[in-house]
């Protein structure tokens, strides 16, 4: 966590979207989290961390999330599909990203600011 690696906006957006999609299935509204992306590492204030290798993020609880095209597949069997600004999760929830904000159907909101993601 010593150095924040500067990456391109498009790459950061892709990582942010993967992070938001992956976190959508990992937490409930009772477990708000704020996460920071440093290079290929993700650190969240609720103790969750992960490392992205290629299109897969490996989480510290032993689970993983892989992005293939517009789909994200989680090792627990859940998945999501992105269509335009909307993401549809296999558990029936959905979200819409507008600018730097992602609004979830369960009332949660995440805001991406630089290399950080803040969720309520």
XYZ file of N, CA and C in Angstrom:
360
model
N 0.816 -1.176 0.000
C 0.000 0.000 0.000
C 0.867 1.250 0.000
N 2.084 1.152 -0.433
C 2.992 2.272 -0.350
C 2.806 3.265 -1.486
N 2.551 2.778 -2.685
C 2.522 3.654 -3.839
C 1.239 3.454 -4.623
N 0.589 4.532 -4.953
C -0.596 4.449 -5.790
C -0.135 4.519 -7.233
N -0.445 3.500 -7.990
C -0.028 3.433 -9.384
C -1.031 4.185 -10.232
N -0.542 5.086 -11.047
C -1.422 5.835 -11.939
C -1.742 4.975 -13.150
N -3.027 4.839 -13.456
C -3.441 4.054 -14.609
C -4.402 4.876 -15.437
N -4.593 4.472 -16.666
C -5.474 5.197 -17.569
C -6.918 5.167 -17.116
N -7.692 6.187 -17.525
C -9.102 6.308 -17.133
C -9.914 5.102 -17.577
N -9.702 4.615 -18.793
C -10.469 3.474 -19.300
C -10.169 2.223 -18.480
N -8.899 1.995 -18.167
C -8.523 0.835 -17.361
C -9.111 0.944 -15.957
N -9.070 2.145 -15.378
C -9.631 2.351 -14.050
C -11.133 2.133 -14.071
N -11.807 2.610 -15.116
C -13.249 2.407 -15.227
C -13.569 0.921 -15.291
N -12.817 0.172 -16.091
C -13.052 -1.269 -16.201
C -12.829 -1.953 -14.855
N -11.748 -1.583 -14.157
C -11.489 -2.178 -12.844
C -12.572 -1.790 -11.856
N -13.000 -0.535 -11.903
C -14.057 -0.086 -10.999
C -15.355 -0.827 -11.231
N -15.691 -1.050 -12.490
C -16.924 -1.767 -12.807
C -16.831 -3.223 -12.370
N -15.661 -3.851 -12.569
C -15.477 -5.226 -12.097
C -15.596 -5.271 -10.584
N -14.967 -4.309 -9.918
C -15.026 -4.266 -8.459
C -16.458 -4.092 -7.982
N -17.184 -3.144 -8.565
C -18.570 -2.909 -8.146
C -19.425 -4.135 -8.420
N -19.251 -4.740 -9.593
C -20.038 -5.942 -9.917
C -19.711 -7.079 -8.959
N -18.430 -7.246 -8.662
C -18.032 -8.330 -7.765
C -18.520 -8.077 -6.345
N -18.408 -6.837 -5.891
C -18.836 -6.525 -4.532
C -20.342 -6.601 -4.385
N -21.063 -6.383 -5.462
C -22.529 -6.421 -5.392
C -23.012 -7.755 -4.847
N -22.343 -8.826 -5.208
C -22.751 -10.139 -4.742
C -22.162 -10.531 -3.405
N -21.176 -9.794 -2.906
C -20.478 -10.190 -1.699
C -21.015 -9.546 -0.424
N -21.806 -8.475 -0.546
C -22.201 -7.733 0.643
C -23.674 -7.383 0.623
N -24.224 -7.205 1.811
C -25.594 -6.710 1.941
C -25.528 -5.246 2.351
N -26.665 -4.593 2.369
C -26.705 -3.178 2.746
C -26.192 -2.961 4.167
N -26.279 -3.976 5.004
C -25.800 -3.847 6.383
C -24.279 -3.846 6.460
N -23.624 -4.157 5.384
C -22.171 -4.224 5.359
C -21.619 -3.221 4.358
N -21.779 -1.936 4.652
C -21.253 -0.904 3.757
C -19.741 -1.030 3.699
N -19.171 -0.713 2.560
C -17.733 -0.795 2.419
C -17.228 0.341 1.557
N -15.991 0.704 1.822
C -15.273 1.653 0.998
C -14.018 0.936 0.567
N -13.737 0.983 -0.718
C -12.610 0.225 -1.248
C -11.670 1.136 -2.012
N -10.418 0.742 -2.042
C -9.392 1.482 -2.759
C -8.669 0.510 -3.672
N -8.466 0.919 -4.911
C -7.736 0.108 -5.883
C -6.341 0.696 -6.016
N -5.340 -0.114 -5.725
C -3.950 0.308 -5.849
C -3.266 -0.705 -6.750
N -3.007 -0.294 -7.975
C -2.450 -1.223 -8.948
C -3.438 -2.339 -9.210
N -3.041 -3.567 -8.929
C -3.924 -4.719 -9.127
C -4.558 -5.186 -7.819
N -4.317 -4.443 -6.739
C -4.833 -4.811 -5.420
C -6.081 -4.002 -5.086
N -7.026 -4.624 -4.393
C -8.213 -3.947 -3.888
C -8.245 -4.131 -2.381
N -8.428 -3.022 -1.650
C -8.498 -3.063 -0.192
C -9.791 -2.390 0.241
N -10.595 -3.078 1.038
C -11.845 -2.518 1.546
C -11.757 -2.362 3.057
N -12.444 -1.332 3.577
C -12.344 -1.041 5.006
C -13.050 -2.056 5.895
N -13.765 -3.004 5.305
C -14.419 -4.046 6.110
C -13.584 -5.328 6.147
N -12.308 -5.231 5.724
C -11.409 -6.372 5.801
C -11.285 -7.175 4.529
N -12.143 -6.933 3.564
C -12.072 -7.665 2.299
C -10.955 -7.079 1.449
N -10.169 -7.946 0.859
C -9.141 -7.501 -0.076
C -9.066 -8.504 -1.216
N -8.483 -8.066 -2.300
C -8.371 -8.944 -3.449
C -7.235 -8.529 -4.351
N -6.831 -9.442 -5.197
C -5.796 -9.178 -6.184
C -6.321 -9.574 -7.546
N -6.225 -8.637 -8.503
C -6.648 -8.912 -9.868
C -5.460 -9.424 -10.663
N -5.654 -10.577 -11.285
C -4.659 -11.145 -12.196
C -5.392 -11.388 -13.503
N -5.067 -10.595 -14.508
C -5.798 -10.676 -15.770
C -7.229 -10.239 -15.559
N -8.176 -11.071 -15.930
C -9.596 -10.723 -15.793
C -10.220 -11.309 -14.531
N -9.401 -11.892 -13.657
C -9.920 -12.531 -12.447
C -9.428 -11.810 -11.202
N -10.333 -11.575 -10.260
C -9.972 -11.038 -8.952
C -10.090 -12.163 -7.935
N -9.017 -12.391 -7.188
C -8.976 -13.408 -6.142
C -9.143 -12.699 -4.802
N -10.205 -13.049 -4.062
C -10.532 -12.395 -2.802
C -9.886 -13.128 -1.637
N -9.624 -12.409 -0.537
C -8.928 -13.001 0.607
C -9.753 -14.045 1.353
N -11.026 -14.199 1.031
C -11.827 -15.259 1.661
C -11.795 -16.555 0.857
N -10.957 -16.587 -0.194
C -10.825 -17.785 -1.016
C -11.713 -17.790 -2.242
N -12.613 -16.828 -2.369
C -13.487 -16.768 -3.544
C -12.819 -15.968 -4.660
N -13.438 -15.983 -5.827
C -12.895 -15.242 -6.963
C -14.033 -14.714 -7.826
N -13.716 -13.723 -8.649
C -14.657 -13.127 -9.594
C -13.928 -12.959 -10.915
N -14.542 -13.436 -11.997
C -13.913 -13.342 -13.310
C -14.819 -12.587 -14.262
N -14.235 -11.627 -14.962
C -14.985 -10.862 -15.960
C -14.647 -11.396 -17.339
N -15.693 -11.781 -18.069
C -15.552 -12.248 -19.447
C -16.536 -11.457 -20.293
N -16.018 -10.505 -21.056
C -16.892 -9.652 -21.850
C -17.802 -8.850 -20.947
N -19.096 -8.953 -21.148
C -20.075 -8.225 -20.340
C -20.589 -9.036 -19.157
N -19.959 -10.154 -18.866
C -20.389 -11.024 -17.773
C -19.334 -11.054 -16.674
N -19.789 -11.140 -15.422
C -18.910 -11.393 -14.286
C -19.400 -12.667 -13.617
N -18.488 -13.619 -13.442
C -18.815 -14.905 -12.830
C -18.084 -15.007 -11.500
N -18.830 -15.273 -10.434
C -18.251 -15.438 -9.105
C -18.147 -16.922 -8.778
N -17.125 -17.271 -7.995
C -16.880 -18.683 -7.687
C -17.989 -19.311 -6.844
N -18.843 -18.507 -6.233
C -19.958 -19.070 -5.460
C -21.157 -19.413 -6.342
N -20.994 -19.253 -7.659
C -22.056 -19.605 -8.593
C -22.913 -18.437 -9.030
N -22.765 -17.276 -8.394
C -23.526 -16.104 -8.814
C -22.839 -15.445 -10.005
N -23.605 -14.643 -10.725
C -23.050 -13.967 -11.897
C -23.815 -12.679 -12.147
N -23.291 -11.869 -13.043
C -23.992 -10.660 -13.464
C -23.698 -10.410 -14.934
N -24.602 -9.692 -15.572
C -24.444 -9.325 -16.976
C -24.632 -7.826 -17.097
N -23.723 -7.183 -17.804
C -23.809 -5.744 -18.032
C -24.376 -5.502 -19.424
N -25.444 -4.699 -19.496
C -26.044 -4.296 -20.764
C -26.165 -2.780 -20.719
N -25.318 -2.110 -21.469
C -25.300 -0.648 -21.419
C -24.898 -0.184 -20.039
N -25.699 0.671 -19.435
C -25.384 1.187 -18.103
C -26.000 0.342 -16.989
N -26.652 -0.753 -17.353
C -27.326 -1.614 -16.374
C -26.557 -2.910 -16.155
N -26.601 -3.411 -14.919
C -26.078 -4.735 -14.585
C -27.207 -5.535 -13.960
N -27.343 -6.773 -14.415
C -28.383 -7.669 -13.920
C -27.707 -8.849 -13.240
N -28.012 -9.044 -11.949
C -27.381 -10.096 -11.163
C -28.258 -11.338 -11.118
N -27.617 -12.489 -11.000
C -28.341 -13.764 -10.998
C -29.254 -13.920 -9.785
N -29.049 -13.117 -8.744
C -29.927 -13.196 -7.569
C -31.175 -12.331 -7.716
N -31.348 -11.720 -8.894
C -32.532 -10.914 -9.153
C -32.349 -9.431 -8.917
N -31.237 -9.029 -8.309
C -30.983 -7.607 -8.111
C -30.377 -7.015 -9.375
N -30.380 -5.699 -9.447
C -29.816 -5.022 -10.611
C -29.202 -3.705 -10.167
N -28.503 -3.063 -11.080
C -27.924 -1.755 -10.791
C -27.820 -0.962 -12.080
N -27.696 0.345 -11.917
C -27.470 1.224 -13.053
C -26.328 2.153 -12.701
N -25.383 2.306 -13.623
C -24.275 3.223 -13.439
C -24.545 4.478 -14.256
N -24.491 5.614 -13.571
C -24.661 6.919 -14.209
C -23.461 7.754 -13.798
N -22.577 8.011 -14.751
C -21.352 8.729 -14.416
C -20.527 7.923 -13.441
N -20.177 8.522 -12.318
C -19.359 7.858 -11.298
C -20.189 7.195 -10.202
N -21.504 7.148 -10.383
C -22.388 6.577 -9.369
C -23.036 5.300 -9.875
N -23.153 4.309 -8.989
C -23.884 3.084 -9.293
C -25.008 2.954 -8.278
N -26.224 2.812 -8.787
C -27.426 2.719 -7.964
C -27.952 1.291 -8.030
N -28.069 0.633 -6.865
C -28.513 -0.753 -6.794
C -30.001 -0.824 -6.485
N -30.649 -1.866 -6.964
C -32.093 -2.027 -6.767
C -32.473 -2.212 -5.301
N -31.514 -2.578 -4.449
C -31.816 -2.733 -3.019
C -31.592 -1.440 -2.233
N -31.330 -0.336 -2.942
C -31.173 0.957 -2.292
C -29.746 1.390 -2.054
N -28.789 0.493 -2.215
C -27.390 0.866 -2.026
C -26.925 1.760 -3.161
N -25.911 2.569 -2.866
C -25.289 3.427 -3.865
C -23.782 3.339 -3.691
N -23.055 3.274 -4.800
C -21.596 3.341 -4.766
C -21.147 4.523 -5.617
N -20.098 5.190 -5.170
C -19.532 6.324 -5.886
C -18.054 6.046 -6.134
N -17.651 6.086 -7.398
C -16.247 5.898 -7.759
C -15.601 7.259 -7.871
N -14.510 7.452 -7.140
C -13.765 8.701 -7.168
C -12.292 8.360 -7.299
N -11.737 8.605 -8.482
C -10.344 8.234 -8.717
C -10.176 6.736 -8.585
N -9.290 6.307 -7.692
C -9.043 4.878 -7.508
C -9.796 4.321 -6.301
N -10.838 5.026 -5.854
C -11.595 4.583 -4.691
C -13.066 4.392 -5.035
N -13.698 3.467 -4.337
C -15.132 3.233 -4.468
C -15.733 3.332 -3.073
N -16.715 4.218 -2.913
C -17.391 4.425 -1.634
C -18.825 3.941 -1.766
N -19.259 3.061 -0.875
C -20.623 2.535 -0.912
C -21.324 2.809 0.412
N -22.646 2.966 0.348
C -23.402 3.176 1.587
C -24.052 1.887 2.030
